[in-house]
PDB file of N, CA and C in Angstrom:
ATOM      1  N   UNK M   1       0.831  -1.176   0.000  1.00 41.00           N
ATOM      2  CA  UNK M   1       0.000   0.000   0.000  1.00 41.00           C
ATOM      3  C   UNK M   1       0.880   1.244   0.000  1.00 41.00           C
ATOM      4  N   UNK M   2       0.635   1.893  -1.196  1.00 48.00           N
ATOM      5  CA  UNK M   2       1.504   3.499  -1.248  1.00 48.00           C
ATOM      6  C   UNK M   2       0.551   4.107  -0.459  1.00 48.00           C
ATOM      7  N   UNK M   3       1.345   5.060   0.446  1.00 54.00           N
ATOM      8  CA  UNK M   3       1.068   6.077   1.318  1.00 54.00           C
ATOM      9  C   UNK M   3       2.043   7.658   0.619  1.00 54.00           C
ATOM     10  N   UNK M   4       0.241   8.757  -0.198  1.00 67.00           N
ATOM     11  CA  UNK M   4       0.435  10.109  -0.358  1.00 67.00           C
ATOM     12  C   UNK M   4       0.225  10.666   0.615  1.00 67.00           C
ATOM     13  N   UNK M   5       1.514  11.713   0.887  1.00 73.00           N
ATOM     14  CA  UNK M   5       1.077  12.603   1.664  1.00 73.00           C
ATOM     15  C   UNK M   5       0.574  14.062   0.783  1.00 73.00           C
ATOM     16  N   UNK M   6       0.037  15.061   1.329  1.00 88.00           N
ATOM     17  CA  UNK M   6      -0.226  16.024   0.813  1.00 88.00           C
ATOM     18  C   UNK M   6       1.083  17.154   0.676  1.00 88.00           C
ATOM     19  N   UNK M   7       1.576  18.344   0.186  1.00 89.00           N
ATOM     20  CA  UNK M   7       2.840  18.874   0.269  1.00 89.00           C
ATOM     21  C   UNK M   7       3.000  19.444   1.492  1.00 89.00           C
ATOM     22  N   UNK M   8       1.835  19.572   2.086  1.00 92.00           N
ATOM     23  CA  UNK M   8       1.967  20.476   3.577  1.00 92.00           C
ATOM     24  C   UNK M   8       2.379  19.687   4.683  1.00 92.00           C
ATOM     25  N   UNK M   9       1.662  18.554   4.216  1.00 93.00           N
ATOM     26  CA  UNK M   9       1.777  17.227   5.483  1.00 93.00           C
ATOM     27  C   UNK M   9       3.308  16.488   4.806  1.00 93.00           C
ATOM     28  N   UNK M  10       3.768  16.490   3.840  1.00 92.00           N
ATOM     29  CA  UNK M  10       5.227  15.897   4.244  1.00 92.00           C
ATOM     30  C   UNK M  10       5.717  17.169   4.616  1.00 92.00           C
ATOM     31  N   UNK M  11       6.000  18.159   4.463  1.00 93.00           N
ATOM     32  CA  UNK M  11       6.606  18.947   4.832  1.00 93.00           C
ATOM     33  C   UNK M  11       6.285  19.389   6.316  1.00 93.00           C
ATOM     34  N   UNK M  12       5.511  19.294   7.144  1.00 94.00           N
ATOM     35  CA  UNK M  12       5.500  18.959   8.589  1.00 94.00           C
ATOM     36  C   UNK M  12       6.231  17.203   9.007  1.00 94.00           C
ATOM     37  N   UNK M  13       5.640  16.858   8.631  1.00 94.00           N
ATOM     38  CA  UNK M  13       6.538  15.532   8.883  1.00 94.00           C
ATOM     39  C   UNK M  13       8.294  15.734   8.398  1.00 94.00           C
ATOM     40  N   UNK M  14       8.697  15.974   7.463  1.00 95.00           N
ATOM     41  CA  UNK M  14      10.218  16.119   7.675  1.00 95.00           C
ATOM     42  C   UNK M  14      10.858  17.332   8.995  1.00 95.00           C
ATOM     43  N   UNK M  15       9.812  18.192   8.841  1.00 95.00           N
ATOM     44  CA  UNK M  15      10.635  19.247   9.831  1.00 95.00           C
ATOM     45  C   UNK M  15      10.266  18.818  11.372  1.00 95.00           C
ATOM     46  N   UNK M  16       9.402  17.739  11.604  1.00 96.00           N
ATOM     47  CA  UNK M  16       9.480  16.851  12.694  1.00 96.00           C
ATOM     48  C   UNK M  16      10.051  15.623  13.191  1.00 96.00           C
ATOM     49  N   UNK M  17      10.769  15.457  12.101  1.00 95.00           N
ATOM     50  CA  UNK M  17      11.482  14.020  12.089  1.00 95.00           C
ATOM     51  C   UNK M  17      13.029  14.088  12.776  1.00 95.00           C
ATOM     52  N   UNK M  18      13.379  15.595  13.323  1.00 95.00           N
ATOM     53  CA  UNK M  18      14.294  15.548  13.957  1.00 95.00           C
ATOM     54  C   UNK M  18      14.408  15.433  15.692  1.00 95.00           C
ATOM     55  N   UNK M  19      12.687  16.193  15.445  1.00 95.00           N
ATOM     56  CA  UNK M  19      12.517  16.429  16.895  1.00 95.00           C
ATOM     57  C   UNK M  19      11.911  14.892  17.627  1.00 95.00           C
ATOM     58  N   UNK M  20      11.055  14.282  16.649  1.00 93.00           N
ATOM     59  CA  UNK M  20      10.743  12.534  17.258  1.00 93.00           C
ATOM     60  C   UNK M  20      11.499  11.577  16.911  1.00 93.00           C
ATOM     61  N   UNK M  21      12.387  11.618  15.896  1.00 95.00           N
ATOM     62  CA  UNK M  21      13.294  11.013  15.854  1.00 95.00           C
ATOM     63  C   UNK M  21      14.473  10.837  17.060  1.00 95.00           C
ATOM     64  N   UNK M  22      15.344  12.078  17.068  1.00 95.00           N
ATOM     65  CA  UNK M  22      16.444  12.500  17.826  1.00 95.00           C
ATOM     66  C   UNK M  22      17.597  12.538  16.542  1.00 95.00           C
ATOM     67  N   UNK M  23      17.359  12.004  15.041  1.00 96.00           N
ATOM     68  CA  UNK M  23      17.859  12.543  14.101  1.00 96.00           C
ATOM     69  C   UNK M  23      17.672  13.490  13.006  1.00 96.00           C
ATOM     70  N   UNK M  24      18.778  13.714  12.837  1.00 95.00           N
ATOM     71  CA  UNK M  24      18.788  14.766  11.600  1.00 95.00           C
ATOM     72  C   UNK M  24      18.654  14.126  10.129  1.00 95.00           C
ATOM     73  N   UNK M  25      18.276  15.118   9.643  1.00 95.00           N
ATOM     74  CA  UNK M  25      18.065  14.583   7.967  1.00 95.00           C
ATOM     75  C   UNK M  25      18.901  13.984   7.196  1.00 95.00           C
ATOM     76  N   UNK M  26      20.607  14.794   7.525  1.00 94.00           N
ATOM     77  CA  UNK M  26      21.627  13.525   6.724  1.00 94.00           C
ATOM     78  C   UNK M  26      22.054  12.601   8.000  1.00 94.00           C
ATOM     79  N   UNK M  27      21.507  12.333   8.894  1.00 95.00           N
ATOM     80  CA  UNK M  27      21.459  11.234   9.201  1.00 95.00           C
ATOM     81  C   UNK M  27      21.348   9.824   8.660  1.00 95.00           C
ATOM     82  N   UNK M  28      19.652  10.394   8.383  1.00 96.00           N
ATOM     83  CA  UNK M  28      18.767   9.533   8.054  1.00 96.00           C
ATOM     84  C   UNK M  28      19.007   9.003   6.260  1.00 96.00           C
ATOM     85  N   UNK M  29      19.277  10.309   5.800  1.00 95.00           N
ATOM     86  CA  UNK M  29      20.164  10.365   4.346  1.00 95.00           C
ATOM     87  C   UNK M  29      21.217   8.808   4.266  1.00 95.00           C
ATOM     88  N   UNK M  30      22.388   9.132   5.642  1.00 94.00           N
ATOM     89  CA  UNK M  30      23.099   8.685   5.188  1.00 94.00           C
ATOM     90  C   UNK M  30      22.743   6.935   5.541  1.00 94.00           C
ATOM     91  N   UNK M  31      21.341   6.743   6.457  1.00 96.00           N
ATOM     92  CA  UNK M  31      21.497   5.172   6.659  1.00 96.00           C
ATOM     93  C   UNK M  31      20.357   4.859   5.262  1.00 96.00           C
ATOM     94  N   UNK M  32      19.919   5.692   4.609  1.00 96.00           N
ATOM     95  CA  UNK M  32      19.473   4.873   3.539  1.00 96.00           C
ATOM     96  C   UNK M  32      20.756   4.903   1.927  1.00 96.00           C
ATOM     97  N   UNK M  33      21.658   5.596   2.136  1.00 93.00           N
ATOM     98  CA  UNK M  33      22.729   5.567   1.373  1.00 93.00           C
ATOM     99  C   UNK M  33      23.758   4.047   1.877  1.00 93.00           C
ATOM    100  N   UNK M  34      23.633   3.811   2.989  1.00 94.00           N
ATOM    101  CA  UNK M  34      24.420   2.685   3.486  1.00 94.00           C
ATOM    102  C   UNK M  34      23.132   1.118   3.761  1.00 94.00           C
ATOM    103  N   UNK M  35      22.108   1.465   3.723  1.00 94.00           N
ATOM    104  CA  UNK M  35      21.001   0.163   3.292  1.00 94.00           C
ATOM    105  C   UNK M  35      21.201  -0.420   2.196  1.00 94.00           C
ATOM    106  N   UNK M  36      20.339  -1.652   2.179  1.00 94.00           N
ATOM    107  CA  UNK M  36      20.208  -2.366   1.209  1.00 94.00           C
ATOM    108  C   UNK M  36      19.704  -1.948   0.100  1.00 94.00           C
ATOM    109  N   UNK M  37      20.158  -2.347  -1.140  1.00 89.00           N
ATOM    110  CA  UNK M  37      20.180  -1.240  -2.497  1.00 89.00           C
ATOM    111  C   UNK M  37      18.729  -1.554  -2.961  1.00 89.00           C
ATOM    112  N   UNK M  38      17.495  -1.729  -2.282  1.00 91.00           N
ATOM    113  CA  UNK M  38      16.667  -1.678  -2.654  1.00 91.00           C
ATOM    114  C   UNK M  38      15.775  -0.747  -4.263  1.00 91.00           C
ATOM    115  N   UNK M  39      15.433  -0.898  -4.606  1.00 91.00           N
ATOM    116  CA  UNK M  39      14.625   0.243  -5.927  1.00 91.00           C
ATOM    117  C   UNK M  39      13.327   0.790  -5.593  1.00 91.00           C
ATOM    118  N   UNK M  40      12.422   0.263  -5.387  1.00 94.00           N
ATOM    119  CA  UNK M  40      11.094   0.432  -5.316  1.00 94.00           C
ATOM    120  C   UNK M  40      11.239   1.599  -3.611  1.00 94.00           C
ATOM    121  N   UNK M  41      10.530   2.455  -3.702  1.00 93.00           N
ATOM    122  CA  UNK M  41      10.260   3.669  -2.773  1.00 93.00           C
ATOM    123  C   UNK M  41       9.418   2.717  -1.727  1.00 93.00           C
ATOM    124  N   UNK M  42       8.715   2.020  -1.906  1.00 95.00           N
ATOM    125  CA  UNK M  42       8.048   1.345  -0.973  1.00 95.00           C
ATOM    126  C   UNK M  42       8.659  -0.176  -0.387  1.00 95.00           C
ATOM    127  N   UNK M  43      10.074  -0.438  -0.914  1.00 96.00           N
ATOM    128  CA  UNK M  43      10.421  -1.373  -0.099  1.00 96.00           C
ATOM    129  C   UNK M  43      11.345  -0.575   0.797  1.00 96.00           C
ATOM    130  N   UNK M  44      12.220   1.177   0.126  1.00 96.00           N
ATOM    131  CA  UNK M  44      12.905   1.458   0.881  1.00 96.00           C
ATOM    132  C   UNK M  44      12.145   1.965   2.631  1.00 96.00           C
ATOM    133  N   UNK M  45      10.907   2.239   2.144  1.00 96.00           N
ATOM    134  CA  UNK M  45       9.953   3.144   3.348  1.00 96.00           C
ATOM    135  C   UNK M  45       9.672   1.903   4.387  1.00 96.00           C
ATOM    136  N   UNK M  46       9.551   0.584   3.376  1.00 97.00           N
ATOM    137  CA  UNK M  46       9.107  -0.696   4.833  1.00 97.00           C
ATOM    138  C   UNK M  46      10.677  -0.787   5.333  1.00 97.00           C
ATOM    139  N   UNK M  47      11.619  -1.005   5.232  1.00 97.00           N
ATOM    140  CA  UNK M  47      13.392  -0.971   5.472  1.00 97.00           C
ATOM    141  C   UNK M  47      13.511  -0.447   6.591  1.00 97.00           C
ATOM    142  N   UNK M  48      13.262   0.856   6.195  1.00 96.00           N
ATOM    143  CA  UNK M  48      13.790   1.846   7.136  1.00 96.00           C
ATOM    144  C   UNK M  48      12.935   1.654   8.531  1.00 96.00           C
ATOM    145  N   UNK M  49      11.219   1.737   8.193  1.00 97.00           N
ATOM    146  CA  UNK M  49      10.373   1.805   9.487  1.00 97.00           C
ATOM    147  C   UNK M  49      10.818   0.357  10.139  1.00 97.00           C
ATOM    148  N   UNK M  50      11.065  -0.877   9.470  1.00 97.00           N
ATOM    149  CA  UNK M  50      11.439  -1.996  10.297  1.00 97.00           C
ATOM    150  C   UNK M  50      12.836  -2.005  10.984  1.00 97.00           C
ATOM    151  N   UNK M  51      13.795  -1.617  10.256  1.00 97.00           N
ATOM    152  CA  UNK M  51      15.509  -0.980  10.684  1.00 97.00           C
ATOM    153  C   UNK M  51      15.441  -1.035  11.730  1.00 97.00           C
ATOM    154  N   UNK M  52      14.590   0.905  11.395  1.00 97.00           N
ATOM    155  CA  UNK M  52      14.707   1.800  13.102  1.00 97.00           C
ATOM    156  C   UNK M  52      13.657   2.012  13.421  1.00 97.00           C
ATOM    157  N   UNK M  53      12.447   0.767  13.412  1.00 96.00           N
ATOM    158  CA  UNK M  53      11.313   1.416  14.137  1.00 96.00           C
ATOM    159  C   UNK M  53      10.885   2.501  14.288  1.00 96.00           C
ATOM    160  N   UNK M  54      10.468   2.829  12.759  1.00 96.00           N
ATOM    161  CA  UNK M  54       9.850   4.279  12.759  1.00 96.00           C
ATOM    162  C   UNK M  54       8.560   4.209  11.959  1.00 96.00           C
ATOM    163  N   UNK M  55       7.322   5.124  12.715  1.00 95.00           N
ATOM    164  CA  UNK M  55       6.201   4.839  12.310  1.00 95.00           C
ATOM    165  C   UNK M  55       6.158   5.095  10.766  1.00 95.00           C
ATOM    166  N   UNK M  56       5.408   3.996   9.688  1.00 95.00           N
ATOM    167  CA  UNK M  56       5.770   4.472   8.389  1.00 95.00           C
ATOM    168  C   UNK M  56       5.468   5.754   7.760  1.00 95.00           C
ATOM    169  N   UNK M  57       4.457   6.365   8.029  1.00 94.00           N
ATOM    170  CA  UNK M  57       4.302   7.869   7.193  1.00 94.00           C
ATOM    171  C   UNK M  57       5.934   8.786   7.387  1.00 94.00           C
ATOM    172  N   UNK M  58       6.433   8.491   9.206  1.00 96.00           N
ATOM    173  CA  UNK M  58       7.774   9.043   8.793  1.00 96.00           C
ATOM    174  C   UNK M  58       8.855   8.381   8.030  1.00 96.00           C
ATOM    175  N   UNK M  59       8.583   7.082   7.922  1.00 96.00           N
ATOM    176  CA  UNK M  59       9.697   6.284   6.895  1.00 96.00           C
ATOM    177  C   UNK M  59       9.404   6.522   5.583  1.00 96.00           C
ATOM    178  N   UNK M  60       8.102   6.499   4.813  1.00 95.00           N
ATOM    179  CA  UNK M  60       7.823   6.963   4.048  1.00 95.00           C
ATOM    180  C   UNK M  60       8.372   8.738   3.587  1.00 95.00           C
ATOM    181  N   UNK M  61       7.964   9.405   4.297  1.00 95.00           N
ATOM    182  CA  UNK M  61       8.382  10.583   4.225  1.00 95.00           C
ATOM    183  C   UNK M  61      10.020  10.852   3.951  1.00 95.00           C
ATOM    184  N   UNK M  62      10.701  10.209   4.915  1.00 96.00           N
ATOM    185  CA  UNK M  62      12.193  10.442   4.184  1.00 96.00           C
ATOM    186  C   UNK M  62      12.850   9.796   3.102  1.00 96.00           C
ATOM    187  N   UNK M  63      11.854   8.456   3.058  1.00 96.00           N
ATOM    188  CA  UNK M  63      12.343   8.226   1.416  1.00 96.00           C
ATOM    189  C   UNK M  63      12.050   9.432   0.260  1.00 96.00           C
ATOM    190  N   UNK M  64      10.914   9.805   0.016  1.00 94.00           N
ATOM    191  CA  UNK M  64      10.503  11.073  -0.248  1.00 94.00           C
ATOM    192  C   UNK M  64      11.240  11.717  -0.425  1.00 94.00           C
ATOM    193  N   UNK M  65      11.528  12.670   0.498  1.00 93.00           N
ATOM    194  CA  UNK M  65      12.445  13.618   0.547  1.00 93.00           C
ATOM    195  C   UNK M  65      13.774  13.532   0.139  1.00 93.00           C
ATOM    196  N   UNK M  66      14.385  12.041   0.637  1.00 94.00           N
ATOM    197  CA  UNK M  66      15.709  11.684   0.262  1.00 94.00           C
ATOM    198  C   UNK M  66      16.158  11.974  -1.098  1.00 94.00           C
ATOM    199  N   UNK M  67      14.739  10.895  -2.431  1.00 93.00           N
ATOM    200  CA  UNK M  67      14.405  10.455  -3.402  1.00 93.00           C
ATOM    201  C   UNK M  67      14.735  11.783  -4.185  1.00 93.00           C
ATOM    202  N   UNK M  68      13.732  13.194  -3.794  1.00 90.00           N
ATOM    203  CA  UNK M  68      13.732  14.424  -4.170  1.00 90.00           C
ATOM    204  C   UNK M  68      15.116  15.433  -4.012  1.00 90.00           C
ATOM    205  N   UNK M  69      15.637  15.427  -3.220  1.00 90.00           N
ATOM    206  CA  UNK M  69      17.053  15.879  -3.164  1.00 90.00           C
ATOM    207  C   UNK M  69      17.990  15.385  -4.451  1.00 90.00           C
ATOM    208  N   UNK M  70      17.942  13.942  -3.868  1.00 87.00           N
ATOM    209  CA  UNK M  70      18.955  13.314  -5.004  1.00 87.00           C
ATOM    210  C   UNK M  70      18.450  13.837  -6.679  1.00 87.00           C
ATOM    211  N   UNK M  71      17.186  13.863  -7.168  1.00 84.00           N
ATOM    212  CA  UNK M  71      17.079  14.333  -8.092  1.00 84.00           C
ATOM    213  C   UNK M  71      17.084  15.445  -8.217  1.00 84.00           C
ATOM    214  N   UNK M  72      17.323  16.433  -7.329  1.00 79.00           N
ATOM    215  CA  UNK M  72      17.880  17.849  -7.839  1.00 79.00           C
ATOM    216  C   UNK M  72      18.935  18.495  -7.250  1.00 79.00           C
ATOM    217  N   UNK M  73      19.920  17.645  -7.069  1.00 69.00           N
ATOM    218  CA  UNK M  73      21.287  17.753  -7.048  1.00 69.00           C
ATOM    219  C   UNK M  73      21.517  18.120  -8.717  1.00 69.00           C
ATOM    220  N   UNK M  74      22.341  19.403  -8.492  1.00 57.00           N
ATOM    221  CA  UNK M  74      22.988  19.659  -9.998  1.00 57.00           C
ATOM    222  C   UNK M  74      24.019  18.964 -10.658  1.00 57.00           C
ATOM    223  N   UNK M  75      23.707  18.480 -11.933  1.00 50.00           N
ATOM    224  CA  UNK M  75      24.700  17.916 -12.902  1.00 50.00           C
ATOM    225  C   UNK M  75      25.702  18.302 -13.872  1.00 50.00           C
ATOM    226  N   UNK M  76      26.707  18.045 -13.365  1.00 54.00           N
ATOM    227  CA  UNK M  76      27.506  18.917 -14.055  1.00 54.00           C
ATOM    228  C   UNK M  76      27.478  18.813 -15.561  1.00 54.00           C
ATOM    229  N   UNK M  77      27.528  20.313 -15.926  1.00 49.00           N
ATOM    230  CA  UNK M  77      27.145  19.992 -17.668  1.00 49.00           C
ATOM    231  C   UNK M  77      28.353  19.226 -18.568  1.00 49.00           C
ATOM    232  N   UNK M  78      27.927  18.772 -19.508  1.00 49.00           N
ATOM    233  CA  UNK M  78      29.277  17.931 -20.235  1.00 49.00           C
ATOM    234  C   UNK M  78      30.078  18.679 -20.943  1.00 49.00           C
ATOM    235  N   UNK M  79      31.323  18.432 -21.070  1.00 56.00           N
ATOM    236  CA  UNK M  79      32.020  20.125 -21.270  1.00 56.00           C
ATOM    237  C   UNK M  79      32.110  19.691 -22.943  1.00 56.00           C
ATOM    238  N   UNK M  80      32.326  20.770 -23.379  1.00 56.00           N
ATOM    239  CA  UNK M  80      32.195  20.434 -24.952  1.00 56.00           C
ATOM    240  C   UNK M  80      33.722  20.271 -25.546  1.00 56.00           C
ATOM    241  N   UNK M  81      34.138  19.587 -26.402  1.00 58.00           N
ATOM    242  CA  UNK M  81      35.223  19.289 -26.901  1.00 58.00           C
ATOM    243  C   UNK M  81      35.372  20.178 -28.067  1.00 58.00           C
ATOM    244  N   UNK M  82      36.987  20.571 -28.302  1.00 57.00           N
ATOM    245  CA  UNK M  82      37.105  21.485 -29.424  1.00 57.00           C
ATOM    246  C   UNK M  82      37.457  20.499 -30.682  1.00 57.00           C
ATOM    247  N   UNK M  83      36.471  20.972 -31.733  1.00 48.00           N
ATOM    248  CA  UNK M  83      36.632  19.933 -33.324  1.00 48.00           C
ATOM    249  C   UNK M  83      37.864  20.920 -33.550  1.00 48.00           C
TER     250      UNK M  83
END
């Protein structure tokens, strides 16, 4: 079962995930960078809530967020070669 949140409600849920957690965001960044190389957003969200016992809308939520960062991290442009 995929779980949407609305943009208001993940965005309360990440800026609470430090305070019920007791971690921070690249924390949490970095234990799904060091997890199992899962693909699917919904096996990484069951992972994490089973890991570290975290209720899923917040496991859900930082896959999310994680997911969204990583895709707008800038790419460096390809430099052009002189003919």
């Amino acid at each position: 079962m995929s779980v949407t949140h609305s943009p208001e409600i993940h965005a309360k849920l990440i800026e609470r995930i430090p305070v019920v957690t007791g971690r921070g965001l690249h924390e949490w960044f970095d234990a799904l960078d060091k997890g199992p190389g899962l693909l699917r957003c919904q096996d990484r969200s069951n992972w994490l809530a089973d890991e570290y016992e975290l209720p899923q809308w917040y496991a859900q939520a930082l896959v999310t967020e994680y997911d969204r960062r990583r895709r707008n991290r800038s790419i460096p442009a390809p430099r052009r070669e002189n003919a």
